[in-house]
PDB file of C-alpha atoms in Angstrom:
ATOM      1  CA  MET G   1       3.871  13.151  -1.554  1.00 33.00           C
ATOM      2  CA  PRO G   2       0.590  15.065  -1.322  1.00 36.00           C
ATOM      3  CA  LEU G   3      -2.442  13.460  -2.981  1.00 38.00           C
ATOM      4  CA  ARG G   4      -3.702  15.949  -5.751  1.00 39.00           C
ATOM      5  CA  ARG G   5      -7.226  15.661  -7.001  1.00 42.00           C
ATOM      6  CA  ASP G   6      -6.423  15.233 -10.368  1.00 44.00           C
ATOM      7  CA  THR G   7      -3.553  12.499 -10.139  1.00 42.00           C
ATOM      8  CA  VAL G   8      -5.935  10.118  -8.190  1.00 45.00           C
ATOM      9  CA  LYS G   9      -7.729   7.287  -9.447  1.00 47.00           C
ATOM     10  CA  ASP G  10     -10.219   6.231  -6.753  1.00 45.00           C
ATOM     11  CA  ALA G  11     -10.928   2.653  -7.343  1.00 52.00           C
ATOM     12  CA  GLU G  12     -12.044  -0.651  -7.370  1.00 57.00           C
ATOM     13  CA  LEU G  13     -15.234  -1.305  -5.761  1.00 77.00           C
ATOM     14  CA  LEU G  14     -17.502  -4.278  -6.319  1.00 82.00           C
ATOM     15  CA  PHE G  15     -21.051  -3.675  -5.986  1.00 88.00           C
ATOM     16  CA  HIS G  16     -23.711  -6.306  -6.210  1.00 92.00           C
ATOM     17  CA  ILE G  17     -26.908  -6.135  -8.135  1.00 94.00           C
ATOM     18  CA  ASP G  18     -29.770  -8.312  -7.531  1.00 94.00           C
ATOM     19  CA  THR G  19     -31.712  -9.450 -10.531  1.00 95.00           C
ATOM     20  CA  ALA G  20     -35.335 -10.012 -11.100  1.00 94.00           C
ATOM     21  CA  LEU G  21     -34.777 -13.657 -11.348  1.00 93.00           C
ATOM     22  CA  GLY G  22     -33.105 -13.845  -8.076  1.00 94.00           C
ATOM     23  CA  LYS G  23     -29.453 -14.118  -9.305  1.00 96.00           C
ATOM     24  CA  ARG G  24     -26.635 -11.701  -7.833  1.00 96.00           C
ATOM     25  CA  LEU G  25     -24.411  -9.753 -10.146  1.00 96.00           C
ATOM     26  CA  TYR G  26     -21.239  -8.002  -9.394  1.00 94.00           C
ATOM     27  CA  ALA G  27     -20.200  -4.697 -11.041  1.00 94.00           C
ATOM     28  CA  LEU G  28     -16.726  -3.535 -11.076  1.00 90.00           C
ATOM     29  CA  VAL G  29     -16.199   0.420 -10.549  1.00 89.00           C
ATOM     30  CA  PHE G  30     -13.576   2.909 -11.108  1.00 86.00           C
ATOM     31  CA  LEU G  31     -13.996   6.506 -10.498  1.00 85.00           C
ATOM     32  CA  GLU G  32     -11.213   9.197 -11.474  1.00 83.00           C
ATOM     33  CA  HIS G  33     -11.252  11.886  -8.544  1.00 79.00           C
ATOM     34  CA  GLY G  34     -10.374  14.695 -10.334  1.00 77.00           C
ATOM     35  CA  THR G  35     -12.714  14.475 -13.078  1.00 82.00           C
ATOM     36  CA  ARG G  36     -15.353  12.483 -11.533  1.00 85.00           C
ATOM     37  CA  ARG G  37     -15.160  10.139 -14.547  1.00 87.00           C
ATOM     38  CA  LEU G  38     -16.907   7.002 -13.907  1.00 89.00           C
ATOM     39  CA  HIS G  39     -15.546   3.524 -15.547  1.00 89.00           C
ATOM     40  CA  ILE G  40     -17.791   0.547 -15.166  1.00 92.00           C
ATOM     41  CA  ALA G  41     -15.307  -2.138 -15.858  1.00 89.00           C
ATOM     42  CA  GLY G  42     -17.424  -5.175 -16.047  1.00 92.00           C
ATOM     43  CA  VAL G  43     -20.184  -7.365 -14.709  1.00 96.00           C
ATOM     44  CA  THR G  44     -19.889 -10.969 -13.462  1.00 95.00           C
ATOM     45  CA  THR G  45     -21.490 -13.643 -11.244  1.00 95.00           C
ATOM     46  CA  HIS G  46     -18.288 -14.675  -9.863  1.00 93.00           C
ATOM     47  CA  PRO G  47     -15.705 -12.134  -9.585  1.00 90.00           C
ATOM     48  CA  THR G  48     -12.414 -13.905  -9.403  1.00 88.00           C
ATOM     49  CA  GLN G  49      -8.970 -12.458  -9.270  1.00 85.00           C
ATOM     50  CA  ASP G  50      -8.173 -13.466 -12.664  1.00 88.00           C
ATOM     51  CA  TRP G  51     -11.468 -11.560 -13.882  1.00 89.00           C
ATOM     52  CA  THR G  52     -10.574  -8.648 -11.547  1.00 84.00           C
ATOM     53  CA  THR G  53      -7.132  -8.497 -13.521  1.00 81.00           C
ATOM     54  CA  GLN G  54      -8.608  -8.799 -16.852  1.00 86.00           C
ATOM     55  CA  GLN G  55     -10.968  -5.886 -16.384  1.00 85.00           C
ATOM     56  CA  ALA G  56      -8.127  -3.789 -15.008  1.00 79.00           C
ATOM     57  CA  ARG G  57      -6.174  -4.638 -17.981  1.00 79.00           C
ATOM     58  CA  ASN G  58      -9.007  -3.828 -20.330  1.00 83.00           C
ATOM     59  CA  LEU G  59      -9.785  -0.573 -18.785  1.00 79.00           C
ATOM     60  CA  THR G  60      -6.230   0.581 -18.904  1.00 75.00           C
ATOM     61  CA  ALA G  61      -5.820  -0.736 -22.653  1.00 76.00           C
ATOM     62  CA  ASP G  62      -9.096   1.372 -23.284  1.00 71.00           C
ATOM     63  CA  ALA G  63      -8.093   4.732 -21.607  1.00 64.00           C
ATOM     64  CA  SER G  64      -4.111   4.580 -21.367  1.00 62.00           C
ATOM     65  CA  ALA G  65      -3.626   8.026 -22.451  1.00 53.00           C
ATOM     66  CA  ARG G  66      -5.681   9.520 -19.430  1.00 60.00           C
ATOM     67  CA  LEU G  67      -4.458   6.866 -17.042  1.00 60.00           C
ATOM     68  CA  SER G  68      -0.729   7.775 -17.731  1.00 62.00           C
ATOM     69  CA  ALA G  69      -1.036  10.715 -15.615  1.00 62.00           C
ATOM     70  CA  LEU G  70      -2.525   9.137 -12.422  1.00 66.00           C
ATOM     71  CA  ARG G  71       0.067   8.516  -9.639  1.00 68.00           C
ATOM     72  CA  PHE G  72      -2.002   7.177  -7.081  1.00 71.00           C
ATOM     73  CA  LEU G  73      -4.671   4.353  -6.987  1.00 73.00           C
ATOM     74  CA  LEU G  74      -7.032   4.117  -3.796  1.00 75.00           C
ATOM     75  CA  ARG G  75      -8.679   0.418  -3.615  1.00 73.00           C
ATOM     76  CA  ASP G  76     -10.332  -1.687  -0.804  1.00 72.00           C
ATOM     77  CA  ARG G  77      -8.641  -4.649   0.881  1.00 70.00           C
ATOM     78  CA  ASP G  78     -10.123  -7.467  -0.919  1.00 71.00           C
ATOM     79  CA  ALA G  79      -7.810 -10.129  -1.976  1.00 66.00           C
ATOM     80  CA  LYS G  80      -8.889 -10.308  -5.490  1.00 67.00           C
ATOM     81  CA  TYR G  81      -7.022  -7.100  -6.169  1.00 63.00           C
ATOM     82  CA  SER G  82      -3.601  -8.055  -4.643  1.00 58.00           C
ATOM     83  CA  THR G  83      -1.634  -8.784  -8.074  1.00 59.00           C
ATOM     84  CA  ALA G  84      -4.337  -7.038 -10.460  1.00 55.00           C
ATOM     85  CA  LEU G  85      -3.578  -3.646 -10.048  1.00 59.00           C
ATOM     86  CA  GLN G  86       0.352  -3.295  -9.462  1.00 62.00           C
ATOM     87  CA  ALA G  87       2.179  -0.752 -11.642  1.00 57.00           C
ATOM     88  CA  ASP G  88       5.854   0.704 -11.835  1.00 50.00           C
ATOM     89  CA  ASP G  89       4.815   4.234 -11.739  1.00 61.00           C
ATOM     90  CA  MET G  90       1.822   4.224  -9.632  1.00 65.00           C
ATOM     91  CA  ASP G  91       1.479   3.709  -5.718  1.00 73.00           C
ATOM     92  CA  ILE G  92      -1.278   1.672  -4.677  1.00 74.00           C
ATOM     93  CA  LEU G  93      -3.107   2.915  -1.584  1.00 75.00           C
ATOM     94  CA  THR G  94      -5.264   0.344   0.478  1.00 77.00           C
ATOM     95  CA  SER G  95      -8.174   1.465   2.585  1.00 77.00           C
ATOM     96  CA  ALA G  96      -8.336   0.660   6.225  1.00 78.00           C
ATOM     97  CA  PRO G  97     -10.526  -2.231   7.189  1.00 80.00           C
ATOM     98  CA  GLN G  98     -14.397  -1.343   7.557  1.00 76.00           C
ATOM     99  CA  VAL G  99     -13.481   2.598   7.018  1.00 75.00           C
ATOM    100  CA  PRO G 100     -15.933   3.059   3.912  1.00 70.00           C
ATOM    101  CA  ARG G 101     -15.233   7.116   4.256  1.00 77.00           C
ATOM    102  CA  MET G 102     -11.587   6.436   2.873  1.00 77.00           C
ATOM    103  CA  ASN G 103     -13.220   5.718  -0.255  1.00 78.00           C
ATOM    104  CA  ALA G 104     -16.123   8.185   0.062  1.00 82.00           C
ATOM    105  CA  HIS G 105     -16.143   9.288  -3.572  1.00 83.00           C
ATOM    106  CA  CYS G 106     -16.372   5.683  -5.099  1.00 84.00           C
ATOM    107  CA  GLU G 107     -18.946   4.790  -2.396  1.00 86.00           C
ATOM    108  CA  ARG G 108     -21.096   7.881  -3.304  1.00 88.00           C
ATOM    109  CA  VAL G 109     -21.088   6.930  -7.036  1.00 89.00           C
ATOM    110  CA  ILE G 110     -22.237   3.292  -6.053  1.00 91.00           C
ATOM    111  CA  ARG G 111     -24.969   4.887  -4.081  1.00 92.00           C
ATOM    112  CA  THR G 112     -26.022   6.854  -7.029  1.00 92.00           C
ATOM    113  CA  LEU G 113     -25.928   3.895  -9.269  1.00 93.00           C
ATOM    114  CA  ARG G 114     -28.179   1.823  -6.820  1.00 93.00           C
ATOM    115  CA  THR G 115     -30.675   4.864  -6.279  1.00 93.00           C
ATOM    116  CA  GLU G 116     -30.746   6.168  -9.717  1.00 92.00           C
ATOM    117  CA  VAL G 117     -30.686   2.932 -11.559  1.00 94.00           C
ATOM    118  CA  CYS G 118     -30.894  -0.302  -9.650  1.00 92.00           C
ATOM    119  CA  ASP G 119     -33.642   0.426  -7.529  1.00 92.00           C
ATOM    120  CA  HIS G 120     -35.717   1.524 -10.497  1.00 93.00           C
ATOM    121  CA  VAL G 121     -34.737  -1.054 -13.298  1.00 94.00           C
ATOM    122  CA  LEU G 122     -35.455  -4.735 -12.985  1.00 95.00           C
ATOM    123  CA  ILE G 123     -32.210  -6.472 -14.129  1.00 96.00           C
ATOM    124  CA  LEU G 124     -32.505  -9.645 -15.939  1.00 96.00           C
ATOM    125  CA  ASN G 125     -29.201 -10.857 -16.656  1.00 96.00           C
ATOM    126  CA  GLU G 126     -25.560 -10.180 -16.968  1.00 96.00           C
ATOM    127  CA  ALA G 127     -26.176  -8.943 -20.690  1.00 97.00           C
ATOM    128  CA  HIS G 128     -29.087  -6.509 -19.314  1.00 96.00           C
ATOM    129  CA  ALA G 129     -26.992  -5.013 -16.802  1.00 97.00           C
ATOM    130  CA  ARG G 130     -24.014  -4.456 -19.018  1.00 96.00           C
ATOM    131  CA  GLU G 131     -26.303  -2.576 -21.099  1.00 96.00           C
ATOM    132  CA  VAL G 132     -28.287  -0.623 -18.363  1.00 96.00           C
ATOM    133  CA  LEU G 133     -24.859   0.322 -16.770  1.00 96.00           C
ATOM    134  CA  ALA G 134     -23.117   1.347 -20.112  1.00 96.00           C
ATOM    135  CA  LYS G 135     -26.253   3.682 -20.699  1.00 95.00           C
ATOM    136  CA  TYR G 136     -26.062   5.052 -17.299  1.00 93.00           C
ATOM    137  CA  GLN G 137     -22.203   5.483 -17.490  1.00 94.00           C
ATOM    138  CA  ARG G 138     -22.384   7.611 -20.712  1.00 94.00           C
ATOM    139  CA  HIS G 139     -25.082   9.827 -19.288  1.00 92.00           C
ATOM    140  CA  TYR G 140     -23.005  10.170 -15.926  1.00 90.00           C
ATOM    141  CA  ASN G 141     -19.850  11.087 -17.973  1.00 90.00           C
ATOM    142  CA  GLN G 142     -21.328  13.151 -20.672  1.00 89.00           C
ATOM    143  CA  HIS G 143     -24.545  14.957 -19.020  1.00 86.00           C
ATOM    144  CA  ARG G 144     -24.878  14.595 -15.327  1.00 86.00           C
ATOM    145  CA  PRO G 145     -23.665  17.848 -13.484  1.00 83.00           C
ATOM    146  CA  HIS G 146     -21.149  17.676 -10.585  1.00 77.00           C
ATOM    147  CA  GLN G 147     -20.964  20.026  -7.615  1.00 76.00           C
ATOM    148  CA  ALA G 148     -17.023  19.437  -7.349  1.00 73.00           C
ATOM    149  CA  ARG G 149     -16.832  20.488 -11.127  1.00 76.00           C
ATOM    150  CA  GLU G 150     -18.786  23.737 -10.891  1.00 74.00           C
ATOM    151  CA  GLN G 151     -22.027  21.796 -12.255  1.00 77.00           C
ATOM    152  CA  ARG G 152     -19.747  20.326 -15.386  1.00 81.00           C
ATOM    153  CA  PRO G 153     -20.236  16.749 -16.558  1.00 81.00           C
ATOM    154  CA  PRO G 154     -16.876  14.746 -16.375  1.00 80.00           C
ATOM    155  CA  GLU G 155     -16.184  15.097 -20.326  1.00 78.00           C
ATOM    156  CA  ARG G 156     -16.997  18.699 -20.249  1.00 76.00           C
ATOM    157  CA  HIS G 157     -14.229  21.039 -19.788  1.00 68.00           C
ATOM    158  CA  GLN G 158     -15.777  24.552 -19.780  1.00 67.00           C
ATOM    159  CA  GLN G 159     -19.007  25.799 -18.783  1.00 64.00           C
ATOM    160  CA  PRO G 160     -21.537  25.965 -21.742  1.00 59.00           C
ATOM    161  CA  ASP G 161     -22.368  29.460 -23.033  1.00 59.00           C
ATOM    162  CA  ARG G 162     -25.132  31.244 -21.200  1.00 60.00           C
ATOM    163  CA  ALA G 163     -28.278  32.088 -22.971  1.00 55.00           C
ATOM    164  CA  HIS G 164     -29.107  35.606 -23.478  1.00 56.00           C
ATOM    165  CA  SER G 165     -32.916  34.991 -23.124  1.00 56.00           C
ATOM    166  CA  ALA G 166     -33.921  31.740 -21.416  1.00 56.00           C
ATOM    167  CA  ILE G 167     -37.793  32.284 -22.937  1.00 57.00           C
ATOM    168  CA  ALA G 168     -36.055  32.745 -26.517  1.00 56.00           C
ATOM    169  CA  ARG G 169     -34.317  29.088 -26.368  1.00 65.00           C
ATOM    170  CA  THR G 170     -36.088  25.963 -26.676  1.00 71.00           C
ATOM    171  CA  SER G 171     -34.896  22.939 -24.755  1.00 75.00           C
ATOM    172  CA  LEU G 172     -34.964  19.183 -26.252  1.00 84.00           C
ATOM    173  CA  CYS G 173     -35.524  16.477 -23.969  1.00 86.00           C
ATOM    174  CA  THR G 174     -33.861  12.884 -24.470  1.00 87.00           C
ATOM    175  CA  PRO G 175     -34.815  10.180 -22.440  1.00 89.00           C
ATOM    176  CA  VAL G 176     -32.296   7.904 -21.079  1.00 89.00           C
ATOM    177  CA  LEU G 177     -33.052   4.076 -19.785  1.00 88.00           C
ATOM    178  CA  ASN G 178     -36.818   4.626 -21.519  1.00 84.00           C
ATOM    179  CA  GLY G 179     -37.389   7.877 -19.424  1.00 84.00           C
ATOM    180  CA  LEU G 180     -35.816   6.769 -16.160  1.00 86.00           C
ATOM    181  CA  VAL G 181     -33.378   9.913 -16.638  1.00 86.00           C
ATOM    182  CA  ASN G 182     -33.821  12.736 -19.013  1.00 86.00           C
ATOM    183  CA  GLU G 183     -30.900  14.910 -20.684  1.00 84.00           C
ATOM    184  CA  TYR G 184     -31.830  18.446 -21.667  1.00 81.00           C
ATOM    185  CA  HIS G 185     -30.462  20.226 -24.524  1.00 76.00           C
ATOM    186  CA  TYR G 186     -31.023  23.810 -25.977  1.00 73.00           C
ATOM    187  CA  ALA G 187     -32.166  23.568 -29.519  1.00 72.00           C
ATOM    188  CA  ALA G 188     -30.029  25.091 -32.162  1.00 65.00           C
TER     189      ALA G 188
END
């Protein structure tokens, strides 16, 4: 069976976030290949198999309509994922040991999270990390353009209407994460 971009869910990578107080947090990230939709499933100080299983259940409960069409799940080889992601109608693909290029899209999203958010915001605790990552996830899915999707965000299915005159239109700027990222919209 060939892998189709719209039916693969590239998942399960934990990445760490160091807080301003010296504590290490872990965030669980899922990425849908076809749409580039980002899901940050949770943040914790101690990722266990039970926690991973619960986060996967929460994600599938929230997005069951979209996830029902997925046929493959690509994950890394961590033992925390052994029973957490078993599904009858989905094939689980495991990446080769020490080969991050097998999961390149998800690795790139993690790099984006680090460079655009974690390198510029001092995270204080778990609650703060959840809040910051949730705001960035909303921005990433609703406003951030993706080259693989012809500069469309994951949640936009068609290109916006072209302006007849760029000079005649006024754009509005909405700051996200206290101005770390800005979203621009045309005024009505």
